[in-house]
Amino acid sequence: MKETEYDREFLVDLYERMLLIREFEEEVKFLFLEGTMPGTIHQCQGQEAAAVGVCSALEEDDVITSTHRPHGHALAKGLTPEEILIELFGGGTGCCRGKGGSMHVGNIDKGMPPAIAIVGGGIPLATGMALALKMQKRPQVAVCFFGDGATSEGAFHEGITLGAIWDLPVIYVCENNLYGASTRVDEITRMPHIAERAAAYGIRGETVEGNDVLAVHEATRIAARQCRDGEGPVLLELETYRLTGHSRRDACHYQPEEEREAWARRDPILVFGRALCQRDDVEQADLDRIRCDVEARVAGAIETARGEPAPTLADLTTDVYA
Amino acid sequence: MRRLTIAEALREGISEEMRRDETVFCLGEDIGVPGGWGGAFTVTLGLEEEFPERTLNTPIAELGFFGAAVGAAIMGMRPIADVQYGDFLFCAMDQIHSNASMLRYMSGGTVKVPMVMRAPVGATGRGAQHARNMERFFVGVPGIKVVAVSNAYDAKGMLKAAVRDDNPVMIFEHKLLYGSKGARTESGAVDGSCEVPDEDFTVPLDRAAVARDGEQVTVLGWLLMHHFALAAAETLATEGIDAEVIDVRCLSPFDYDTIGRSVRKTGYVVIVEEGPVTGGVGAELAAGITERFGEYLMEPVRRVASPDVPVPFAPVLENAYRPDAERIAEGVRLLLQSH
């Protein structure tokens, strides 16, 4: 099994990062349902392997753009649970000082501008970020996360067209979770694979088992190297599934029961944990300990976040202009 | 001093800024094409000779390349993105409105978006879809600064100020004022040329300019309408009416200091606007003046603008659509007579 080809430390770290996202999202869901967290949420339970697999293959100073479903990307890119949770609670010391909220979390100092919650809106933006990297002759790459729903937007076509004609170091990462809100992907395209669209732009496309964190990591590593060698862009399609609602209180009645169950068996954390335990140097007890640590970390972050002050009313009119 | 057209002044300003700062670059349609036009109105003509790697010709993809400009800006570049016709800004609107204008606020002041957008506007014999005055769609968008240039000096100075500003700045230019030459000459053009100094200078992005001192009535306009307002003032002077003419030029934010000084002096205000009267920039300006200086107004603010119709094609209709010096003069007469 390929898990044996990697360091124990690296693999356990991937597991822990995915678990952190899962635990974060489950706790946030609870906070929303209990009514202590304002706003709305779009969560990524089930898609952790995409965020972690991609970001684990990047350098710290590489940059990403995200979507209305950004919590996992932000955590995987290195934002702390605290700075995101404070933002979600509407605190004045959150990653966007309380002016962004769930759909716009980000931290430019960590390579992630506020998430772009207009579907497809991040695609031209990431293209421009990659353009800057190329013009500045910097070695970094830009990664653009978006969903299957974004592929019908004009922004998808225009953004990738520009990335392609300018040979930009950008990886367009489509998390194909089969549904744009409640609309199934086969209702919006005749193409069986979104990655096939890469041919239309003259770039390389690849469909990847998106719930396999190592497969995602490897595909991203190769794509990033290709981009750094001046042979970008690349379109990666990560096949995955959302194990929670599109947004809060969505009961997912549009997802067939048998489909949900089949994908639940392919839960990326479950599958990866099982694979890890096949190694001689990983025991279930190790994973249990990680779970305890992660739960404690998120619980601690929530307590910290709850105690942070709200923005002052004077903050309403600041930060409009530089 | 040399006399430059607006197109020449903009070109010179862009070149100087690109020479001064290597993060400045241009992207747009039909720019940087050897043997091409230099954009729709010759502003970027020949730029690619000196800056081949910073003059980026784009596909016809306004949403894409305006978004790319925003992305480059937040990464430390200073893009100048232009559209061939202002009307095409609608195609780019999501990137301008949702990203360029909002990223700084949404990030809690940690992201900067230093980009310049340039757009030619005005009715010029091309029918409805290459003719709109787009100012109204950007005034009232927090996070974007909006200016409109009516002469070559302002064009160069404001372009340079906009490049150096750390915010998204929209520069509106009028097709009839460019002074574009050769195949890109516009019929019905009005002279926007003036003397432009050789040395480096900028024009602030928040100051109106009093172009003609007067005592009896304040006439506010910008772009082509400012030129027509000056012509109207000459006519009115022969009738003994002394009009003060202000080139508003900074549309967001408005310079209420300069405007207010004039309103307090004259007590009468006429706002001239090319574009439908309803929901125009003039509506906001009228409300802003009334709120701030209402006690000085002898009569309600009067607007001279286009009727609420799309821009027509037939020359006789287009000329009726666009306010001219005579309609402006008549608006002033009616306001003063009503006293």
XYZ file of C-alpha atoms in Angstrom:
661
model
C 0.000 0.000 0.000
C 1.255 3.422 -0.947
C 0.901 4.821 2.578
C 4.090 2.900 3.401
C 6.065 5.109 1.038
C 5.762 8.159 3.276
C 7.122 9.221 6.646
C 4.892 8.429 9.565
C 5.096 12.022 10.731
C 3.903 13.407 7.385
C 0.963 11.016 7.202
C -0.135 11.576 10.766
C 0.033 15.312 10.136
C -2.293 14.954 7.131
C -4.695 12.977 9.286
C -4.595 15.566 12.035
C -5.182 18.439 9.611
C -8.227 16.724 8.122
C -9.559 15.915 11.558
C -9.077 19.525 12.640
C -11.289 20.681 9.772
C -13.932 18.041 10.552
C -13.995 18.860 14.239
C -14.033 22.591 13.507
C -16.960 22.217 11.116
C -18.960 19.964 13.426
C -18.535 22.352 16.342
C -19.428 25.340 14.168
C -22.539 23.527 12.961
C -23.552 22.983 16.574
C -22.950 26.630 17.440
C -25.137 27.752 14.553
C -27.925 25.353 15.361
C -27.882 26.322 19.024
C -28.106 29.926 17.852
C -24.995 31.374 19.437
C -23.221 32.028 16.138
C -24.703 34.671 13.781
C -25.067 34.614 9.996
C -25.097 31.574 7.763
C -22.572 28.827 7.011
C -21.439 26.680 4.115
C -19.499 23.709 5.381
C -17.120 21.159 3.927
C -17.537 17.953 5.943
C -16.526 15.167 3.579
C -14.268 17.377 1.473
C -11.343 17.624 3.900
C -9.004 15.591 1.696
C -9.285 18.231 -1.027
C -8.265 21.157 1.171
C -5.546 19.258 3.033
C -4.239 17.294 0.066
C -3.808 20.464 -1.991
C -2.417 22.764 0.685
C -0.008 20.152 2.035
C 1.655 20.131 -1.381
C 2.186 23.900 -1.375
C 4.914 26.083 0.068
C 3.989 28.452 2.864
C 4.258 31.500 0.584
C 2.112 30.070 -2.203
C -1.294 31.711 -2.455
C -4.865 30.438 -2.703
C -8.328 31.767 -3.386
C -11.419 30.216 -1.873
C -15.185 30.271 -2.123
C -18.342 30.643 -0.060
C -17.263 27.330 1.553
C -13.868 28.442 2.820
C -13.329 27.141 6.371
C -11.426 24.011 5.315
C -9.239 25.872 2.841
C -8.404 28.498 5.440
C -7.441 25.952 8.092
C -5.432 23.953 5.568
C -3.597 27.109 4.460
C -2.518 27.816 8.006
C -5.083 30.196 9.439
C -5.664 29.387 13.097
C -8.996 28.060 14.347
C -9.056 31.066 16.685
C -8.807 33.776 14.013
C -11.511 32.087 11.941
C -13.846 31.420 14.875
C -13.565 34.998 16.108
C -14.539 36.126 12.615
C -17.505 33.743 12.587
C -18.675 35.069 15.930
C -18.440 38.616 14.518
C -15.528 39.553 16.750
C -13.428 42.626 16.069
C -10.146 40.706 16.262
C -11.032 38.013 13.732
C -9.041 37.389 10.568
C -11.131 40.066 8.804
C -11.767 42.185 11.929
C -15.410 41.180 11.869
C -16.014 42.702 8.434
C -15.815 39.500 6.429
C -17.707 36.728 8.163
C -17.960 33.053 7.263
C -18.063 33.495 3.480
C -15.070 35.838 3.381
C -12.541 34.385 5.781
C -8.938 34.846 4.740
C -5.631 36.299 5.818
C -3.509 37.854 3.100
C -0.386 37.522 5.232
C -0.892 33.764 5.083
C -1.446 33.758 1.337
C -5.237 33.788 1.343
C -7.214 36.944 0.481
C -10.808 37.092 1.722
C -12.735 34.193 0.228
C -14.754 35.173 -2.851
C -18.364 34.140 -2.309
C -19.640 35.019 -5.788
C -19.543 31.651 -7.566
C -16.585 31.636 -9.986
C -15.446 35.092 -8.872
C -12.163 33.774 -7.536
C -11.082 32.348 -10.887
C -10.116 35.621 -12.618
C -8.740 36.846 -9.286
C -6.409 33.865 -8.820
C -5.363 34.260 -12.447
C -4.333 37.831 -11.698
C -2.477 36.753 -8.567
C -0.545 34.276 -10.706
C 0.062 37.016 -13.286
C 1.662 39.146 -10.561
C 3.833 36.211 -9.461
C 5.022 35.708 -13.014
C 5.667 39.421 -13.683
C 7.550 39.701 -10.387
C 9.559 36.592 -11.354
C 8.682 34.922 -8.065
C 8.702 31.124 -7.709
C 5.298 30.769 -6.046
C 2.105 29.329 -7.470
C -1.505 30.385 -7.058
C -4.212 27.820 -6.353
C -7.821 28.567 -7.140
C -10.472 26.494 -5.371
C -13.980 26.414 -6.833
C -16.853 23.985 -7.131
C -18.537 22.159 -9.991
C -21.207 24.862 -10.031
C -18.628 27.511 -10.949
C -17.777 25.792 -14.217
C -20.891 27.239 -15.883
C -19.900 30.790 -15.015
C -18.351 33.063 -17.610
C -15.660 33.790 -15.039
C -14.477 30.170 -15.376
C -14.081 30.499 -19.128
C -12.516 33.944 -19.091
C -10.226 33.322 -16.141
C -8.812 30.050 -17.457
C -8.472 31.495 -20.949
C -6.207 34.222 -19.585
C -4.239 31.832 -17.389
C -3.657 29.618 -20.398
C -2.605 32.258 -22.954
C -0.213 33.837 -20.453
C 1.247 30.468 -19.259
C 0.549 31.397 -15.644
C 1.582 29.441 -12.539
C -1.948 28.710 -11.386
C -3.662 25.462 -10.456
C -7.400 25.587 -10.998
C -8.803 23.142 -8.455
C -12.395 22.116 -9.025
C -13.887 20.314 -6.034
C -16.589 18.392 -7.826
C -18.934 17.443 -4.987
C -21.684 16.562 -7.483
C -24.030 19.379 -6.433
C -24.182 23.112 -6.987
C -26.481 23.860 -4.047
C -29.207 21.300 -4.862
C -28.567 20.953 -8.611
C -26.742 17.822 -9.730
C -23.701 18.246 -11.930
C -25.105 16.050 -14.721
C -27.926 18.559 -15.144
C -25.505 21.372 -15.933
C -23.094 19.665 -18.332
C -22.905 16.788 -20.788
C -19.233 16.268 -19.989
C -18.662 13.310 -17.664
C -15.521 14.935 -16.265
C -14.866 18.610 -15.661
C -11.139 18.004 -16.145
C -11.838 17.263 -19.817
C -12.596 20.918 -20.312
C -8.872 21.618 -19.929
C -8.407 20.484 -23.532
C -10.545 23.404 -24.682
C -7.960 25.774 -23.204
C -4.889 23.847 -24.288
C -3.860 23.032 -20.736
C -3.421 19.781 -18.824
C -6.415 18.495 -16.887
C -6.635 15.590 -14.500
C -9.446 13.950 -12.583
C -8.366 12.837 -9.130
C -9.993 10.695 -6.426
C -10.724 13.692 -4.245
C -11.390 11.771 -1.053
C -7.926 10.224 -1.162
C -5.738 12.788 0.539
C -2.517 11.271 -0.784
C -3.793 11.180 -4.343
C -4.746 14.841 -4.062
C -1.400 15.692 -2.494
C 0.512 13.934 -5.272
C -1.528 15.463 -8.077
C -1.048 18.914 -6.590
C 2.667 18.383 -6.029
C 3.117 17.489 -9.686
C 0.895 20.332 -10.865
C 2.763 22.830 -8.682
C 6.110 21.667 -10.022
C 4.783 22.002 -13.554
C 3.629 25.555 -12.780
C 6.941 26.497 -11.171
C 8.692 25.211 -14.286
C 6.684 27.689 -16.345
C 4.382 25.047 -17.782
C 1.139 26.035 -16.095
C -1.718 26.314 -15.706
C -3.240 22.967 -14.696
C -6.867 22.064 -14.089
C -7.414 19.491 -11.352
C -10.827 17.991 -10.767
C -11.186 16.458 -7.312
C -14.141 14.092 -7.123
C -15.647 14.377 -3.678
C -18.922 14.692 -1.809
C -20.468 17.047 0.692
C -21.583 15.062 3.760
C -23.502 18.039 5.097
C -26.006 20.570 3.787
C -25.202 23.227 1.216
C -25.827 25.764 3.944
C -27.253 25.598 7.421
C -30.478 23.661 7.953
C -30.279 22.079 4.478
C -31.504 18.514 5.001
C -30.120 17.382 1.608
C -33.370 15.717 0.456
C -32.072 15.988 -3.107
C -29.220 13.554 -2.392
C -30.408 9.928 -2.895
C -30.086 7.867 0.271
C -27.946 5.154 -1.337
C -25.622 7.796 -2.796
C -25.147 9.410 0.595
C -24.433 6.077 2.204
C -21.953 5.078 -0.483
C -20.046 8.337 -0.069
C -20.220 8.095 3.715
C -18.286 4.848 3.385
C -15.709 6.823 1.406
C -15.385 9.455 4.147
C -11.807 10.684 3.601
C -10.912 10.672 7.279
C -12.352 7.220 7.869
C -10.603 5.759 4.838
C -7.271 7.387 5.571
C -7.374 6.427 9.262
C -8.011 2.816 8.303
C -5.114 2.876 5.861
C -2.822 4.418 8.451
C -3.583 1.633 10.885
C -2.288 -0.849 8.316
C 1.186 0.493 9.068
C 3.290 -1.162 11.736
C 3.992 2.152 13.402
C 0.445 3.480 13.725
C -2.098 2.157 16.221
C -5.759 3.062 16.574
C -4.792 4.466 19.966
C -2.551 7.002 18.197
C -5.468 8.188 16.124
C -7.696 8.332 19.179
C -5.118 10.488 20.904
C -5.027 12.830 17.909
C -8.776 13.083 18.024
C -8.670 14.044 21.693
C -6.018 16.677 20.998
C -7.974 18.138 18.098
C -11.207 18.243 20.105
C -9.435 20.003 22.927
C -7.845 22.455 20.522
C -11.147 23.398 18.875
C -12.925 23.614 22.230
C -10.199 25.913 23.487
C -10.409 28.044 20.348
C -14.162 28.406 20.770
C -13.725 29.574 24.344
C -11.100 32.078 23.234
C -13.266 33.293 20.361
C -16.328 33.770 22.559
C -14.358 36.064 24.811
C -13.194 38.426 22.079
C -14.764 41.879 21.855
C -17.107 42.887 19.037
C -15.954 45.647 16.660
C -16.671 49.158 17.894
C -19.309 51.172 16.039
C -16.532 53.454 14.841
C -15.215 50.485 12.846
C -18.308 50.622 10.608
C -16.834 53.313 8.391
C -13.122 52.457 8.479
C -11.197 50.293 5.971
C -13.266 51.403 2.970
C -10.285 53.152 1.381
C -6.577 52.601 1.889
C 4.817 74.808 -22.902
C 3.465 72.165 -25.249
C -0.135 71.699 -26.129
C -1.328 68.103 -25.842
C -4.569 66.364 -26.623
C -6.185 64.242 -23.907
C -5.134 61.044 -25.698
C -1.533 62.280 -25.863
C -1.554 63.440 -22.258
C -2.873 60.106 -21.018
C -0.293 58.249 -23.090
C 2.496 60.393 -21.689
C 1.224 59.951 -18.142
C 1.023 56.175 -18.496
C 4.534 55.980 -19.996
C 6.024 58.140 -17.260
C 4.396 56.087 -14.518
C 5.561 52.826 -16.101
C 9.089 54.242 -16.305
C 8.953 55.408 -12.686
C 7.492 52.229 -11.190
C 8.001 48.779 -12.646
C 4.904 47.416 -10.906
C 2.733 49.533 -13.240
C 1.384 47.697 -16.267
C -1.429 48.013 -18.802
C -3.939 45.416 -19.847
C -6.846 45.768 -22.201
C -8.265 44.923 -25.580
C -6.316 45.785 -28.733
C -3.422 47.345 -26.884
C 0.197 46.513 -27.505
C -0.462 45.282 -31.023
C 2.284 46.437 -33.409
C 0.473 48.114 -36.271
C -2.697 48.200 -34.146
C -4.705 51.059 -32.719
C -3.394 51.539 -29.196
C -6.769 50.752 -27.678
C -9.984 52.042 -29.184
C -8.876 55.703 -29.008
C -5.067 55.592 -29.463
C -4.249 56.250 -25.810
C -1.833 53.309 -25.516
C -0.428 53.669 -29.056
C 3.169 52.489 -29.273
C 3.430 51.634 -25.575
C 4.568 48.110 -26.394
C 7.761 49.416 -27.994
C 9.161 50.587 -24.669
C 7.302 48.167 -22.399
C 6.754 44.916 -24.300
C 6.311 42.843 -21.142
C 4.031 45.309 -19.395
C 1.595 46.020 -22.213
C -0.752 43.047 -22.108
C -3.212 42.600 -24.922
C -6.213 40.602 -23.747
C -8.910 38.490 -25.331
C -12.381 40.038 -25.399
C -12.964 38.998 -21.798
C -13.702 42.029 -19.634
C -14.776 39.995 -16.618
C -11.597 37.959 -16.855
C -9.055 40.705 -17.275
C -10.626 43.120 -14.819
C -10.546 40.250 -12.315
C -6.941 39.558 -13.244
C -6.168 43.226 -12.632
C -7.685 42.983 -9.141
C -5.718 39.820 -8.407
C -2.467 41.393 -9.597
C -3.182 44.527 -7.562
C -3.605 42.665 -4.283
C -0.240 41.004 -4.987
C 1.635 44.283 -5.249
C 1.227 45.287 -8.881
C -0.405 48.505 -10.118
C -2.476 47.572 -13.168
C -4.140 50.006 -15.535
C -7.111 48.185 -17.093
C -9.109 49.797 -19.856
C -12.183 48.997 -21.858
C -12.731 50.046 -25.439
C -16.112 51.494 -24.567
C -17.397 52.291 -21.094
C -20.512 50.254 -21.806
C -18.398 47.090 -21.577
C -17.781 47.756 -17.897
C -21.055 45.934 -17.275
C -19.363 42.726 -18.423
C -16.664 43.293 -15.795
C -19.030 44.544 -13.130
C -18.783 41.611 -10.718
C -15.017 41.883 -10.500
C -15.153 45.656 -10.100
C -18.015 45.759 -7.628
C -17.681 42.521 -5.653
C -13.892 42.304 -5.619
C -12.083 45.570 -6.399
C -14.357 47.762 -4.315
C -14.940 45.361 -1.413
C -11.740 43.414 -0.756
C -10.223 46.063 1.448
C -13.295 46.312 3.655
C -13.977 42.562 3.746
C -10.367 41.977 4.795
C -10.623 44.411 7.669
C -8.191 46.800 5.999
C -5.425 44.284 5.380
C -5.723 44.044 1.566
C -4.913 46.910 -0.801
C -6.296 47.172 -4.347
C -4.207 49.796 -6.162
C -5.629 49.669 -9.667
C -6.688 52.138 -12.336
C -9.651 51.594 -14.634
C -10.120 53.725 -17.743
C -13.363 53.956 -19.688
C -14.441 56.091 -22.683
C -18.032 57.333 -22.422
C -20.499 59.513 -24.294
C -22.966 59.471 -27.182
C -21.019 59.528 -30.443
C -23.030 58.244 -33.376
C -22.735 54.594 -32.492
C -26.261 53.896 -31.296
C -27.311 52.777 -27.846
C -24.728 50.205 -26.769
C -21.508 52.157 -27.322
C -22.759 55.405 -25.878
C -23.716 55.305 -22.235
C -22.407 57.673 -19.654
C -21.400 55.130 -17.036
C -20.613 57.527 -14.194
C -23.936 56.910 -12.437
C -23.158 53.216 -11.986
C -19.956 53.879 -10.037
C -20.830 56.934 -7.964
C -22.178 55.449 -4.750
C -19.975 52.362 -4.833
C -17.988 52.572 -1.595
C -14.348 51.633 -2.076
C -13.910 53.089 -5.568
C -12.805 56.606 -6.428
C -14.336 58.084 -9.582
C -12.990 60.940 -11.691
C -13.902 62.368 -15.108
C -11.350 64.316 -17.109
C -12.272 67.178 -19.421
C -8.853 68.501 -20.463
C -5.344 67.239 -21.144
C -3.770 68.716 -18.013
C -6.266 66.995 -15.719
C -6.075 63.805 -17.766
C -2.345 63.449 -17.237
C -2.317 64.689 -13.660
C -5.238 62.559 -12.536
C -3.966 59.477 -14.349
C -0.675 59.813 -12.497
C -2.420 60.444 -9.182
C -4.660 57.434 -9.792
C -1.680 55.159 -10.490
C -0.063 56.270 -7.225
C -3.273 55.912 -5.216
C -3.668 52.721 -3.178
C -7.352 52.325 -4.118
C -9.274 51.338 -7.246
C -9.744 54.524 -9.285
C -12.140 54.730 -12.230
C -11.228 57.374 -14.805
C -13.979 58.353 -17.230
C -12.882 59.912 -20.497
C -15.127 61.333 -23.228
C -14.821 60.054 -26.760
C -15.403 63.521 -28.258
C -12.636 65.076 -26.149
C -9.703 62.715 -26.776
C -8.345 64.464 -29.823
C -7.605 61.053 -31.319
C -6.066 61.347 -34.747
C -5.946 59.432 -38.013
C -8.450 56.658 -38.479
C -9.645 57.116 -34.888
C -10.706 60.745 -35.364
C -14.209 61.369 -33.990
C -16.645 63.513 -35.935
C -18.149 66.232 -33.768
C -15.054 66.286 -31.576
C -14.600 69.097 -29.076
C -11.150 70.427 -28.233
C -9.933 69.066 -24.904
C -6.300 69.928 -25.536
C -4.349 72.370 -23.412
C -0.846 73.240 -22.313
C 0.793 70.512 -20.254
C 4.073 71.081 -18.424
C 7.073 68.834 -19.023
C 7.809 68.251 -15.381
C 6.128 65.639 -13.176
C 2.823 66.717 -11.631
C -0.367 65.206 -10.267
C -3.904 66.512 -9.906
C -5.737 65.544 -6.699
C -8.595 63.065 -7.009
C -10.927 64.971 -4.699
C -10.953 68.591 -5.875
C -13.371 70.282 -8.253
C -12.063 73.107 -10.435
C -13.650 76.538 -10.833
C -13.175 77.127 -14.554
C -14.986 80.444 -14.805
C -15.689 82.825 -11.943
C -19.177 84.246 -11.733
C -21.576 85.744 -9.216
C -25.139 84.889 -10.165
C -25.471 81.173 -10.775
C -23.353 78.037 -10.319
C -23.240 75.668 -13.303
C -21.878 72.223 -12.492
C -20.781 69.773 -15.190
C -18.024 67.359 -16.139
C -16.558 65.812 -19.297
C -18.213 67.144 -22.472
C -20.953 68.917 -20.550
C -18.360 71.077 -18.818
C -17.232 72.400 -22.198
C -20.819 73.089 -23.190
C -21.429 74.794 -19.852
C -18.518 77.155 -20.552
C -19.987 77.942 -23.969
C -23.385 78.573 -22.385
C -21.771 80.941 -19.885
C -20.366 83.012 -22.751
C -23.819 83.323 -24.285
C -25.348 84.190 -20.923
C -22.689 86.840 -20.333
C -23.920 88.686 -23.409
C -27.336 88.749 -21.751
C -25.921 90.137 -18.520
C -26.004 86.831 -16.622
C -22.746 86.116 -14.782
C -22.375 82.346 -14.384
C -19.743 80.504 -12.350
C -18.774 77.287 -14.116
C -17.294 74.413 -12.141
C -15.757 71.280 -13.588
C -16.924 68.813 -10.947
C -14.345 66.282 -12.295
C -14.186 64.282 -9.009
C -17.436 62.339 -8.841
C -16.608 60.158 -5.863
C -15.906 61.737 -3.528
C -17.463 65.082 -4.529
C -15.588 68.223 -3.512
C -18.327 69.900 -1.500
C -15.877 72.543 -0.242
C -15.384 74.068 -3.675
C -18.991 73.494 -4.708
C -20.267 74.887 -1.406
C -18.243 78.088 -1.668
C -19.832 78.749 -5.029
C -23.373 77.859 -3.934
C -23.156 80.129 -0.901
C -22.073 82.932 -3.203
C -24.606 82.545 -6.005
C -27.620 80.846 -4.397
C -28.588 79.221 -7.720
C -27.415 75.843 -9.041
C -27.775 74.156 -12.427
C -26.339 70.638 -12.814
C -25.624 69.499 -16.356
C -25.370 65.803 -17.148
C -25.107 63.722 -20.301
C -27.266 60.721 -19.479
C -30.874 60.068 -18.408
C -32.054 62.544 -15.802
C -33.540 59.920 -13.496
C -31.087 58.357 -11.084
C -28.119 60.182 -12.526
C -25.057 61.616 -10.822
C -26.901 64.939 -10.853
C -29.567 63.513 -8.567
C -26.990 62.662 -5.921
C -25.253 65.976 -6.352
C -28.519 67.872 -6.026
C -29.418 66.014 -2.851
C -25.948 66.520 -1.409
C -26.014 70.256 -2.153
C -29.498 70.653 -0.743
C -28.601 68.849 2.480
C -25.435 70.841 3.004
C -26.244 74.279 1.619
C -30.055 74.331 1.366
C -30.333 77.527 3.394
C -28.304 79.375 0.761
C -30.419 78.217 -2.181
C -32.784 80.854 -3.573
C -34.507 78.244 -5.745
C -34.407 74.419 -5.852
C -31.466 72.938 -7.759
C -32.244 72.528 -11.461
C -30.968 69.712 -13.684
C -30.296 69.859 -17.413
C -29.844 66.263 -18.552
C -30.885 63.768 -21.184
C -34.411 62.371 -21.325
C -35.056 58.922 -19.851
C -34.361 56.988 -23.055
C -31.535 54.825 -24.420
C -29.097 56.731 -26.603
C -30.630 57.016 -30.109
C -28.730 56.738 -33.393
C -30.169 59.270 -35.849
C -28.013 62.419 -35.577
C -31.050 64.621 -35.121
C -32.194 62.449 -32.195
C -28.756 62.076 -30.665
C -28.291 65.829 -30.694
C -31.629 66.189 -28.961
C -30.595 63.567 -26.403
C -27.346 65.258 -25.450
C -27.662 68.601 -23.629
C -25.979 71.395 -25.570
C -24.934 74.949 -24.802
C -28.322 76.358 -25.762
C -30.271 73.960 -23.523
C -27.904 74.709 -20.656
C -28.321 78.461 -21.176
C -32.062 78.022 -21.277
C -31.967 76.031 -18.042
C -30.089 78.853 -16.368
C -32.532 81.466 -17.697
C -35.540 79.496 -16.458
C -34.002 79.076 -13.009
C -33.206 82.763 -12.660
C -36.561 83.858 -14.111
C -38.442 81.727 -11.631
C -37.099 84.015 -8.931
